[in-house]
JSON list of C-alpha atoms in Angstrom, two decimals:
[
{"chain": "F", "resi": 732, "resn": "MET", "atom": "CA", "xyz": [0.00, 0.00, 0.00]},
{"chain": "F", "resi": 733, "resn": "ALA", "atom": "CA", "xyz": [2.77, 2.41, 0.88]},
{"chain": "F", "resi": 734, "resn": "SER", "atom": "CA", "xyz": [4.52, 1.85, -2.46]},
{"chain": "F", "resi": 735, "resn": "THR", "atom": "CA", "xyz": [1.29, 2.57, -4.33]},
{"chain": "F", "resi": 736, "resn": "GLU", "atom": "CA", "xyz": [0.77, 5.81, -2.40]},
{"chain": "F", "resi": 737, "resn": "HIS", "atom": "CA", "xyz": [4.35, 6.83, -3.15]},
{"chain": "F", "resi": 738, "resn": "ARG", "atom": "CA", "xyz": [3.85, 6.14, -6.84]},
{"chain": "F", "resi": 739, "resn": "PHE", "atom": "CA", "xyz": [0.70, 8.26, -6.95]},
{"chain": "F", "resi": 740, "resn": "SER", "atom": "CA", "xyz": [2.37, 11.01, -4.92]},
{"chain": "F", "resi": 741, "resn": "THR", "atom": "CA", "xyz": [5.36, 11.11, -7.29]},
{"chain": "F", "resi": 742, "resn": "SER", "atom": "CA", "xyz": [3.09, 11.18, -10.32]},
{"chain": "F", "resi": 743, "resn": "ASP", "atom": "CA", "xyz": [0.99, 13.99, -8.82]},
{"chain": "F", "resi": 744, "resn": "ASN", "atom": "CA", "xyz": [4.11, 16.04, -8.06]},
{"chain": "F", "resi": 745, "resn": "GLN", "atom": "CA", "xyz": [5.42, 15.63, -11.60]},
{"chain": "F", "resi": 746, "resn": "SER", "atom": "CA", "xyz": [2.05, 16.72, -12.95]},
{"chain": "F", "resi": 747, "resn": "ARG", "atom": "CA", "xyz": [2.13, 19.84, -10.75]},
{"chain": "F", "resi": 748, "resn": "VAL", "atom": "CA", "xyz": [5.65, 20.64, -11.94]},
{"chain": "F", "resi": 749, "resn": "ARG", "atom": "CA", "xyz": [4.64, 20.36, -15.59]},
{"chain": "F", "resi": 750, "resn": "LEU", "atom": "CA", "xyz": [1.52, 22.45, -15.04]},
{"chain": "F", "resi": 751, "resn": "ARG", "atom": "CA", "xyz": [3.63, 25.12, -13.35]},
{"chain": "F", "resi": 752, "resn": "LEU", "atom": "CA", "xyz": [6.07, 25.16, -16.26]},
{"chain": "F", "resi": 753, "resn": "LEU", "atom": "CA", "xyz": [3.23, 25.33, -18.78]},
{"chain": "F", "resi": 754, "resn": "GLU", "atom": "CA", "xyz": [1.80, 28.29, -16.85]},
{"chain": "F", "resi": 755, "resn": "LEU", "atom": "CA", "xyz": [5.15, 30.11, -16.94]},
{"chain": "F", "resi": 756, "resn": "VAL", "atom": "CA", "xyz": [5.72, 29.45, -20.62]},
{"chain": "F", "resi": 757, "resn": "GLY", "atom": "CA", "xyz": [2.14, 30.33, -21.52]},
{"chain": "F", "resi": 758, "resn": "ALA", "atom": "CA", "xyz": [2.45, 33.74, -19.84]},
{"chain": "F", "resi": 759, "resn": "ILE", "atom": "CA", "xyz": [5.39, 34.83, -22.02]},
{"chain": "F", "resi": 760, "resn": "GLU", "atom": "CA", "xyz": [4.40, 37.27, -24.76]},
{"chain": "F", "resi": 761, "resn": "PRO", "atom": "CA", "xyz": [6.34, 36.33, -27.90]},
{"chain": "F", "resi": 762, "resn": "TRP", "atom": "CA", "xyz": [8.58, 39.04, -29.28]},
{"chain": "F", "resi": 763, "resn": "ASP", "atom": "CA", "xyz": [8.68, 37.67, -32.84]},
{"chain": "F", "resi": 764, "resn": "ASP", "atom": "CA", "xyz": [7.87, 34.62, -34.94]},
{"chain": "F", "resi": 765, "resn": "LEU", "atom": "CA", "xyz": [10.99, 32.80, -33.76]},
{"chain": "F", "resi": 766, "resn": "GLU", "atom": "CA", "xyz": [10.05, 33.18, -30.10]},
{"chain": "F", "resi": 767, "resn": "ARG", "atom": "CA", "xyz": [6.51, 32.08, -30.95]},
{"chain": "F", "resi": 768, "resn": "THR", "atom": "CA", "xyz": [7.97, 28.93, -32.54]},
{"chain": "F", "resi": 769, "resn": "HIS", "atom": "CA", "xyz": [10.20, 28.32, -29.52]},
{"chain": "F", "resi": 770, "resn": "LEU", "atom": "CA", "xyz": [7.27, 28.75, -27.14]},
{"chain": "F", "resi": 771, "resn": "ASP", "atom": "CA", "xyz": [5.27, 26.20, -29.13]},
{"chain": "F", "resi": 772, "resn": "THR", "atom": "CA", "xyz": [8.21, 23.78, -29.09]},
{"chain": "F", "resi": 773, "resn": "ALA", "atom": "CA", "xyz": [8.67, 24.18, -25.32]},
{"chain": "F", "resi": 774, "resn": "THR", "atom": "CA", "xyz": [4.95, 23.75, -24.65]},
{"chain": "F", "resi": 775, "resn": "GLN", "atom": "CA", "xyz": [4.78, 20.53, -26.65]},
{"chain": "F", "resi": 776, "resn": "TRP", "atom": "CA", "xyz": [7.96, 19.24, -24.98]},
{"chain": "F", "resi": 777, "resn": "ILE", "atom": "CA", "xyz": [6.68, 19.90, -21.45]},
{"chain": "F", "resi": 778, "resn": "ALA", "atom": "CA", "xyz": [3.17, 18.62, -22.10]},
{"chain": "F", "resi": 779, "resn": "GLY", "atom": "CA", "xyz": [4.43, 15.55, -23.96]},
{"chain": "F", "resi": 780, "resn": "GLY", "atom": "CA", "xyz": [5.99, 13.98, -20.88]},
{"chain": "F", "resi": 781, "resn": "ALA", "atom": "CA", "xyz": [9.63, 14.02, -22.03]},
{"chain": "F", "resi": 782, "resn": "PRO", "atom": "CA", "xyz": [12.37, 14.34, -19.37]},
{"chain": "F", "resi": 783, "resn": "ILE", "atom": "CA", "xyz": [12.82, 18.01, -18.46]},
{"chain": "F", "resi": 784, "resn": "TYR", "atom": "CA", "xyz": [15.84, 18.21, -16.18]},
{"chain": "F", "resi": 785, "resn": "ARG", "atom": "CA", "xyz": [19.48, 17.43, -16.78]},
{"chain": "F", "resi": 786, "resn": "VAL", "atom": "CA", "xyz": [20.51, 14.38, -14.75]},
{"chain": "F", "resi": 787, "resn": "ARG", "atom": "CA", "xyz": [24.04, 13.87, -16.09]},
{"chain": "F", "resi": 788, "resn": "LYS", "atom": "CA", "xyz": [26.51, 16.39, -17.54]},
{"chain": "F", "resi": 789, "resn": "PRO", "atom": "CA", "xyz": [26.61, 17.59, -20.23]},
{"chain": "F", "resi": 790, "resn": "ASP", "atom": "CA", "xyz": [23.86, 16.09, -22.38]},
{"chain": "F", "resi": 791, "resn": "VAL", "atom": "CA", "xyz": [21.51, 13.69, -20.56]},
{"chain": "F", "resi": 792, "resn": "PRO", "atom": "CA", "xyz": [18.75, 14.04, -21.50]},
{"chain": "F", "resi": 793, "resn": "ALA", "atom": "CA", "xyz": [19.52, 15.62, -24.87]},
{"chain": "F", "resi": 794, "resn": "MET", "atom": "CA", "xyz": [17.01, 18.44, -24.23]},
{"chain": "F", "resi": 795, "resn": "HIS", "atom": "CA", "xyz": [16.73, 20.05, -20.80]},
{"chain": "F", "resi": 796, "resn": "LEU", "atom": "CA", "xyz": [15.71, 23.17, -18.88]},
{"chain": "F", "resi": 797, "resn": "VAL", "atom": "CA", "xyz": [17.92, 26.18, -18.13]},
{"chain": "F", "resi": 798, "resn": "SER", "atom": "CA", "xyz": [17.31, 29.41, -16.20]},
{"chain": "F", "resi": 799, "resn": "TYR", "atom": "CA", "xyz": [19.17, 32.45, -17.54]},
{"chain": "F", "resi": 800, "resn": "PHE", "atom": "CA", "xyz": [19.13, 35.75, -15.69]},
{"chain": "F", "resi": 801, "resn": "VAL", "atom": "CA", "xyz": [20.09, 39.09, -17.20]},
{"chain": "F", "resi": 802, "resn": "VAL", "atom": "CA", "xyz": [21.10, 41.59, -14.53]},
{"chain": "F", "resi": 803, "resn": "LEU", "atom": "CA", "xyz": [20.05, 45.17, -15.28]},
{"chain": "F", "resi": 804, "resn": "ASP", "atom": "CA", "xyz": [21.70, 48.16, -13.63]},
{"chain": "F", "resi": 805, "resn": "GLY", "atom": "CA", "xyz": [18.75, 50.50, -14.02]},
{"chain": "F", "resi": 806, "resn": "THR", "atom": "CA", "xyz": [20.65, 53.55, -12.81]},
{"chain": "F", "resi": 807, "resn": "HIS", "atom": "CA", "xyz": [23.10, 53.39, -15.68]},
{"chain": "F", "resi": 808, "resn": "GLY", "atom": "CA", "xyz": [20.96, 51.39, -18.12]},
{"chain": "F", "resi": 809, "resn": "ARG", "atom": "CA", "xyz": [23.48, 48.57, -18.53]},
{"chain": "F", "resi": 810, "resn": "LEU", "atom": "CA", "xyz": [23.18, 44.79, -18.83]},
{"chain": "F", "resi": 811, "resn": "LEU", "atom": "CA", "xyz": [25.59, 42.27, -17.35]},
{"chain": "F", "resi": 812, "resn": "LEU", "atom": "CA", "xyz": [27.20, 39.64, -19.57]},
{"chain": "F", "resi": 813, "resn": "VAL", "atom": "CA", "xyz": [29.74, 37.03, -18.52]},
{"chain": "F", "resi": 814, "resn": "ALA", "atom": "CA", "xyz": [32.48, 35.36, -20.56]},
{"chain": "F", "resi": 815, "resn": "HIS", "atom": "CA", "xyz": [31.53, 31.71, -20.21]},
{"chain": "F", "resi": 816, "resn": "ARG", "atom": "CA", "xyz": [34.59, 29.46, -20.26]},
{"chain": "F", "resi": 817, "resn": "LYS", "atom": "CA", "xyz": [33.02, 26.35, -21.82]},
{"chain": "F", "resi": 818, "resn": "ALA", "atom": "CA", "xyz": [30.78, 28.12, -24.33]},
{"chain": "F", "resi": 819, "resn": "GLY", "atom": "CA", "xyz": [33.43, 30.62, -25.38]},
{"chain": "F", "resi": 820, "resn": "LEU", "atom": "CA", "xyz": [30.70, 33.27, -25.64]},
{"chain": "F", "resi": 821, "resn": "TRP", "atom": "CA", "xyz": [29.44, 36.31, -23.77]},
{"chain": "F", "resi": 822, "resn": "LEU", "atom": "CA", "xyz": [26.22, 35.15, -22.10]},
{"chain": "F", "resi": 823, "resn": "PRO", "atom": "CA", "xyz": [23.84, 36.04, -19.32]},
{"chain": "F", "resi": 824, "resn": "ALA", "atom": "CA", "xyz": [24.57, 34.24, -16.06]},
{"chain": "F", "resi": 825, "resn": "GLY", "atom": "CA", "xyz": [22.48, 31.22, -15.19]},
{"chain": "F", "resi": 826, "resn": "GLY", "atom": "CA", "xyz": [22.46, 27.46, -15.09]},
{"chain": "F", "resi": 827, "resn": "HIS", "atom": "CA", "xyz": [20.57, 24.22, -15.36]},
{"chain": "F", "resi": 828, "resn": "VAL", "atom": "CA", "xyz": [17.40, 23.75, -13.34]},
{"chain": "F", "resi": 829, "resn": "GLU", "atom": "CA", "xyz": [17.70, 20.86, -10.89]},
{"chain": "F", "resi": 830, "resn": "PRO", "atom": "CA", "xyz": [15.10, 18.04, -10.89]},
{"chain": "F", "resi": 831, "resn": "ASP", "atom": "CA", "xyz": [11.76, 19.36, -9.59]},
{"chain": "F", "resi": 832, "resn": "GLU", "atom": "CA", "xyz": [13.30, 22.77, -8.83]},
{"chain": "F", "resi": 833, "resn": "ASP", "atom": "CA", "xyz": [11.21, 25.81, -9.67]},
{"chain": "F", "resi": 834, "resn": "PRO", "atom": "CA", "xyz": [13.00, 27.86, -12.38]},
{"chain": "F", "resi": 835, "resn": "TRP", "atom": "CA", "xyz": [12.90, 30.99, -10.21]},
{"chain": "F", "resi": 836, "resn": "ALA", "atom": "CA", "xyz": [14.49, 29.02, -7.34]},
{"chain": "F", "resi": 837, "resn": "ALA", "atom": "CA", "xyz": [17.25, 28.09, -9.80]},
{"chain": "F", "resi": 838, "resn": "VAL", "atom": "CA", "xyz": [17.76, 31.80, -10.52]},
{"chain": "F", "resi": 839, "resn": "VAL", "atom": "CA", "xyz": [18.04, 32.57, -6.79]},
{"chain": "F", "resi": 840, "resn": "ARG", "atom": "CA", "xyz": [20.52, 29.72, -6.28]},
{"chain": "F", "resi": 841, "resn": "GLU", "atom": "CA", "xyz": [22.67, 30.44, -9.33]},
{"chain": "F", "resi": 842, "resn": "CYS", "atom": "CA", "xyz": [22.72, 34.20, -8.68]},
{"chain": "F", "resi": 843, "resn": "GLN", "atom": "CA", "xyz": [24.22, 33.59, -5.25]},
{"chain": "F", "resi": 844, "resn": "GLU", "atom": "CA", "xyz": [26.66, 30.96, -6.51]},
{"chain": "F", "resi": 845, "resn": "GLU", "atom": "CA", "xyz": [27.84, 32.81, -9.61]},
{"chain": "F", "resi": 846, "resn": "LEU", "atom": "CA", "xyz": [27.64, 36.49, -8.65]},
{"chain": "F", "resi": 847, "resn": "GLY", "atom": "CA", "xyz": [27.49, 36.44, -4.85]},
{"chain": "F", "resi": 848, "resn": "ILE", "atom": "CA", "xyz": [24.33, 38.53, -4.59]},
{"chain": "F", "resi": 849, "resn": "GLU", "atom": "CA", "xyz": [20.69, 37.92, -3.75]},
{"chain": "F", "resi": 850, "resn": "ALA", "atom": "CA", "xyz": [18.37, 37.76, -6.75]},
{"chain": "F", "resi": 851, "resn": "ALA", "atom": "CA", "xyz": [16.06, 40.78, -6.96]},
{"chain": "F", "resi": 852, "resn": "ALA", "atom": "CA", "xyz": [13.43, 40.53, -9.67]},
{"chain": "F", "resi": 853, "resn": "SER", "atom": "CA", "xyz": [13.10, 43.50, -11.99]},
{"chain": "F", "resi": 854, "resn": "PRO", "atom": "CA", "xyz": [9.80, 45.40, -11.62]},
{"chain": "F", "resi": 855, "resn": "ILE", "atom": "CA", "xyz": [9.54, 45.14, -15.41]},
{"chain": "F", "resi": 856, "resn": "THR", "atom": "CA", "xyz": [8.96, 41.40, -15.20]},
{"chain": "F", "resi": 857, "resn": "GLY", "atom": "CA", "xyz": [8.69, 40.29, -11.60]},
{"chain": "F", "resi": 858, "resn": "PRO", "atom": "CA", "xyz": [9.93, 36.76, -10.76]},
{"chain": "F", "resi": 859, "resn": "ARG", "atom": "CA", "xyz": [8.66, 35.34, -14.04]},
{"chain": "F", "resi": 860, "resn": "PRO", "atom": "CA", "xyz": [10.48, 34.56, -17.26]},
{"chain": "F", "resi": 861, "resn": "PHE", "atom": "CA", "xyz": [10.49, 37.33, -19.84]},
{"chain": "F", "resi": 862, "resn": "PHE", "atom": "CA", "xyz": [11.87, 35.47, -22.85]},
{"chain": "F", "resi": 863, "resn": "LEU", "atom": "CA", "xyz": [12.28, 31.86, -23.99]},
{"chain": "F", "resi": 864, "resn": "THR", "atom": "CA", "xyz": [14.74, 30.25, -26.38]},
{"chain": "F", "resi": 865, "resn": "VAL", "atom": "CA", "xyz": [15.40, 26.74, -27.66]},
{"chain": "F", "resi": 866, "resn": "THR", "atom": "CA", "xyz": [19.06, 26.49, -28.61]},
{"chain": "F", "resi": 867, "resn": "ARG", "atom": "CA", "xyz": [21.40, 23.75, -29.79]},
{"chain": "F", "resi": 868, "resn": "THR", "atom": "CA", "xyz": [24.71, 24.13, -27.97]},
{"chain": "F", "resi": 869, "resn": "ARG", "atom": "CA", "xyz": [28.10, 23.91, -29.66]},
{"chain": "F", "resi": 870, "resn": "GLY", "atom": "CA", "xyz": [31.11, 21.68, -29.19]},
{"chain": "F", "resi": 871, "resn": "GLN", "atom": "CA", "xyz": [31.55, 18.40, -27.36]},
{"chain": "F", "resi": 872, "resn": "GLY", "atom": "CA", "xyz": [28.44, 17.07, -25.63]},
{"chain": "F", "resi": 873, "resn": "ALA", "atom": "CA", "xyz": [26.16, 19.21, -27.77]},
{"chain": "F", "resi": 874, "resn": "HIS", "atom": "CA", "xyz": [22.55, 19.25, -26.60]},
{"chain": "F", "resi": 875, "resn": "THR", "atom": "CA", "xyz": [19.47, 21.47, -26.67]},
{"chain": "F", "resi": 876, "resn": "ASP", "atom": "CA", "xyz": [18.82, 24.05, -23.94]},
{"chain": "F", "resi": 877, "resn": "VAL", "atom": "CA", "xyz": [15.28, 25.24, -23.33]},
{"chain": "F", "resi": 878, "resn": "SER", "atom": "CA", "xyz": [16.14, 28.51, -21.62]},
{"chain": "F", "resi": 879, "resn": "LEU", "atom": "CA", "xyz": [13.84, 30.71, -19.54]},
{"chain": "F", "resi": 880, "resn": "TRP", "atom": "CA", "xyz": [15.30, 34.24, -19.42]},
{"chain": "F", "resi": 881, "resn": "TYR", "atom": "CA", "xyz": [14.66, 36.29, -16.27]},
{"chain": "F", "resi": 882, "resn": "VAL", "atom": "CA", "xyz": [15.49, 39.95, -15.61]},
{"chain": "F", "resi": 883, "resn": "LEU", "atom": "CA", "xyz": [17.06, 40.99, -12.31]},
{"chain": "F", "resi": 884, "resn": "ASN", "atom": "CA", "xyz": [17.90, 44.40, -10.87]},
{"chain": "F", "resi": 885, "resn": "ALA", "atom": "CA", "xyz": [21.25, 45.20, -9.27]},
{"chain": "F", "resi": 886, "resn": "GLU", "atom": "CA", "xyz": [23.65, 48.09, -9.12]},
{"chain": "F", "resi": 887, "resn": "ALA", "atom": "CA", "xyz": [26.92, 47.30, -10.87]},
{"chain": "F", "resi": 888, "resn": "SER", "atom": "CA", "xyz": [28.80, 48.27, -7.71]},
{"chain": "F", "resi": 889, "resn": "ALA", "atom": "CA", "xyz": [27.04, 45.46, -5.80]},
{"chain": "F", "resi": 890, "resn": "ILE", "atom": "CA", "xyz": [28.78, 42.76, -7.85]},
{"chain": "F", "resi": 891, "resn": "THR", "atom": "CA", "xyz": [32.34, 42.59, -6.63]},
{"chain": "F", "resi": 892, "resn": "SER", "atom": "CA", "xyz": [33.19, 38.98, -7.52]},
{"chain": "F", "resi": 893, "resn": "TYR", "atom": "CA", "xyz": [32.07, 36.14, -9.76]},
{"chain": "F", "resi": 894, "resn": "ASP", "atom": "CA", "xyz": [32.54, 32.40, -10.18]},
{"chain": "F", "resi": 895, "resn": "GLU", "atom": "CA", "xyz": [35.96, 32.22, -11.83]},
{"chain": "F", "resi": 896, "resn": "GLY", "atom": "CA", "xyz": [35.52, 28.51, -12.45]},
{"chain": "F", "resi": 897, "resn": "GLU", "atom": "CA", "xyz": [32.64, 29.32, -14.81]},
{"chain": "F", "resi": 898, "resn": "PHE", "atom": "CA", "xyz": [33.57, 32.75, -16.18]},
{"chain": "F", "resi": 899, "resn": "ASP", "atom": "CA", "xyz": [36.69, 34.48, -17.45]},
{"chain": "F", "resi": 900, "resn": "ALA", "atom": "CA", "xyz": [35.34, 38.01, -17.03]},
{"chain": "F", "resi": 901, "resn": "LEU", "atom": "CA", "xyz": [32.21, 40.12, -16.87]},
{"chain": "F", "resi": 902, "resn": "ARG", "atom": "CA", "xyz": [31.10, 43.26, -18.70]},
{"chain": "F", "resi": 903, "resn": "TRP", "atom": "CA", "xyz": [28.39, 45.86, -18.26]},
{"chain": "F", "resi": 904, "resn": "LEU", "atom": "CA", "xyz": [26.97, 46.99, -21.61]},
{"chain": "F", "resi": 905, "resn": "THR", "atom": "CA", "xyz": [24.28, 49.42, -22.70]},
{"chain": "F", "resi": 906, "resn": "ASP", "atom": "CA", "xyz": [21.55, 48.21, -25.06]},
{"chain": "F", "resi": 907, "resn": "GLU", "atom": "CA", "xyz": [23.34, 49.91, -27.94]},
{"chain": "F", "resi": 908, "resn": "GLU", "atom": "CA", "xyz": [26.64, 48.25, -27.04]},
{"chain": "F", "resi": 909, "resn": "VAL", "atom": "CA", "xyz": [25.04, 44.81, -26.88]},
{"chain": "F", "resi": 910, "resn": "LEU", "atom": "CA", "xyz": [23.35, 45.33, -30.23]},
{"chain": "F", "resi": 911, "resn": "GLY", "atom": "CA", "xyz": [26.63, 46.57, -31.66]},
{"chain": "F", "resi": 912, "resn": "GLU", "atom": "CA", "xyz": [28.48, 43.38, -30.70]},
{"chain": "F", "resi": 913, "resn": "SER", "atom": "CA", "xyz": [28.92, 40.68, -33.31]},
{"chain": "F", "resi": 914, "resn": "ALA", "atom": "CA", "xyz": [26.35, 37.91, -32.91]},
{"chain": "F", "resi": 915, "resn": "GLU", "atom": "CA", "xyz": [29.25, 35.46, -33.21]},
{"chain": "F", "resi": 916, "resn": "VAL", "atom": "CA", "xyz": [30.55, 36.32, -29.73]},
{"chain": "F", "resi": 917, "resn": "LEU", "atom": "CA", "xyz": [27.17, 36.40, -27.95]},
{"chain": "F", "resi": 918, "resn": "ASP", "atom": "CA", "xyz": [24.41, 33.97, -27.14]},
{"chain": "F", "resi": 919, "resn": "PRO", "atom": "CA", "xyz": [22.69, 33.60, -30.53]},
{"chain": "F", "resi": 920, "resn": "HIS", "atom": "CA", "xyz": [19.50, 35.19, -29.15]},
{"chain": "F", "resi": 921, "resn": "MET", "atom": "CA", "xyz": [21.07, 38.03, -27.16]},
{"chain": "F", "resi": 922, "resn": "HIS", "atom": "CA", "xyz": [20.27, 40.70, -29.74]},
{"chain": "F", "resi": 923, "resn": "ARG", "atom": "CA", "xyz": [16.62, 39.67, -29.85]},
{"chain": "F", "resi": 924, "resn": "PHE", "atom": "CA", "xyz": [16.36, 39.60, -26.06]},
{"chain": "F", "resi": 925, "resn": "THR", "atom": "CA", "xyz": [17.89, 43.07, -25.82]},
{"chain": "F", "resi": 926, "resn": "GLN", "atom": "CA", "xyz": [15.45, 44.45, -28.37]},
{"chain": "F", "resi": 927, "resn": "LYS", "atom": "CA", "xyz": [12.52, 42.94, -26.48]},
{"chain": "F", "resi": 928, "resn": "LEU", "atom": "CA", "xyz": [13.76, 44.30, -23.14]},
{"chain": "F", "resi": 929, "resn": "ARG", "atom": "CA", "xyz": [14.42, 47.76, -24.58]},
{"chain": "F", "resi": 930, "resn": "HIS", "atom": "CA", "xyz": [10.87, 47.83, -25.94]},
{"chain": "F", "resi": 931, "resn": "ALA", "atom": "CA", "xyz": [9.45, 46.79, -22.53]},
{"chain": "F", "resi": 932, "resn": "ARG", "atom": "CA", "xyz": [11.49, 49.43, -20.71]},
{"chain": "F", "resi": 933, "resn": "ALA", "atom": "CA", "xyz": [10.36, 52.15, -23.13]},
{"chain": "F", "resi": 934, "resn": "LYS", "atom": "CA", "xyz": [6.76, 51.03, -22.75]},
{"chain": "F", "resi": 935, "resn": "GLY", "atom": "CA", "xyz": [7.10, 51.15, -18.97]},
{"chain": "F", "resi": 936, "resn": "ARG", "atom": "CA", "xyz": [8.46, 54.70, -19.07]},
{"chain": "F", "resi": 937, "resn": "GLN", "atom": "CA", "xyz": [5.56, 55.78, -21.26]},
{"chain": "F", "resi": 938, "resn": "GLY", "atom": "CA", "xyz": [3.09, 54.13, -18.88]}
]
């Protein structure tokens, strides 16, 4: 009897997790046709019952969930990017979501581990994802990341250290500077994210 109850309890918890993820994904307003396609892909993947979380580095399962967070210094209007050692690209900070971990909890955990600060959600978005991408990674152990992008607020002066095992350096860039960077050295969706965020910030100022 106990084993049956455990089985039902586990199944119910997994259903709640998937419903929560579907709620988060469904609340994201697509920026363009590509994001609309990625949202559809993510929705079908979550609802279809496929494994969601990475259980073995770097590529098991071959498609798994990531939480990115872009830190915005609102005072100076700059975004934080980190030079990721393995990817060889300038990316937002973030990491893989652990099994049954809420994506926002992953942001809180990774923000402390990687940047040494507490995660503070931007008033533009709150503690919900703002953007979603489905991306095939490069190099050895290539896999597909389904990435939820969050926006955090922090003054640049608050970040005095970073995880040197993960990153070579960090940079604060304005929207214009991000958009002026070659797409070859950035996350492949960084330009689109920046355009979407700039539009949301302008809309908020007008409101």
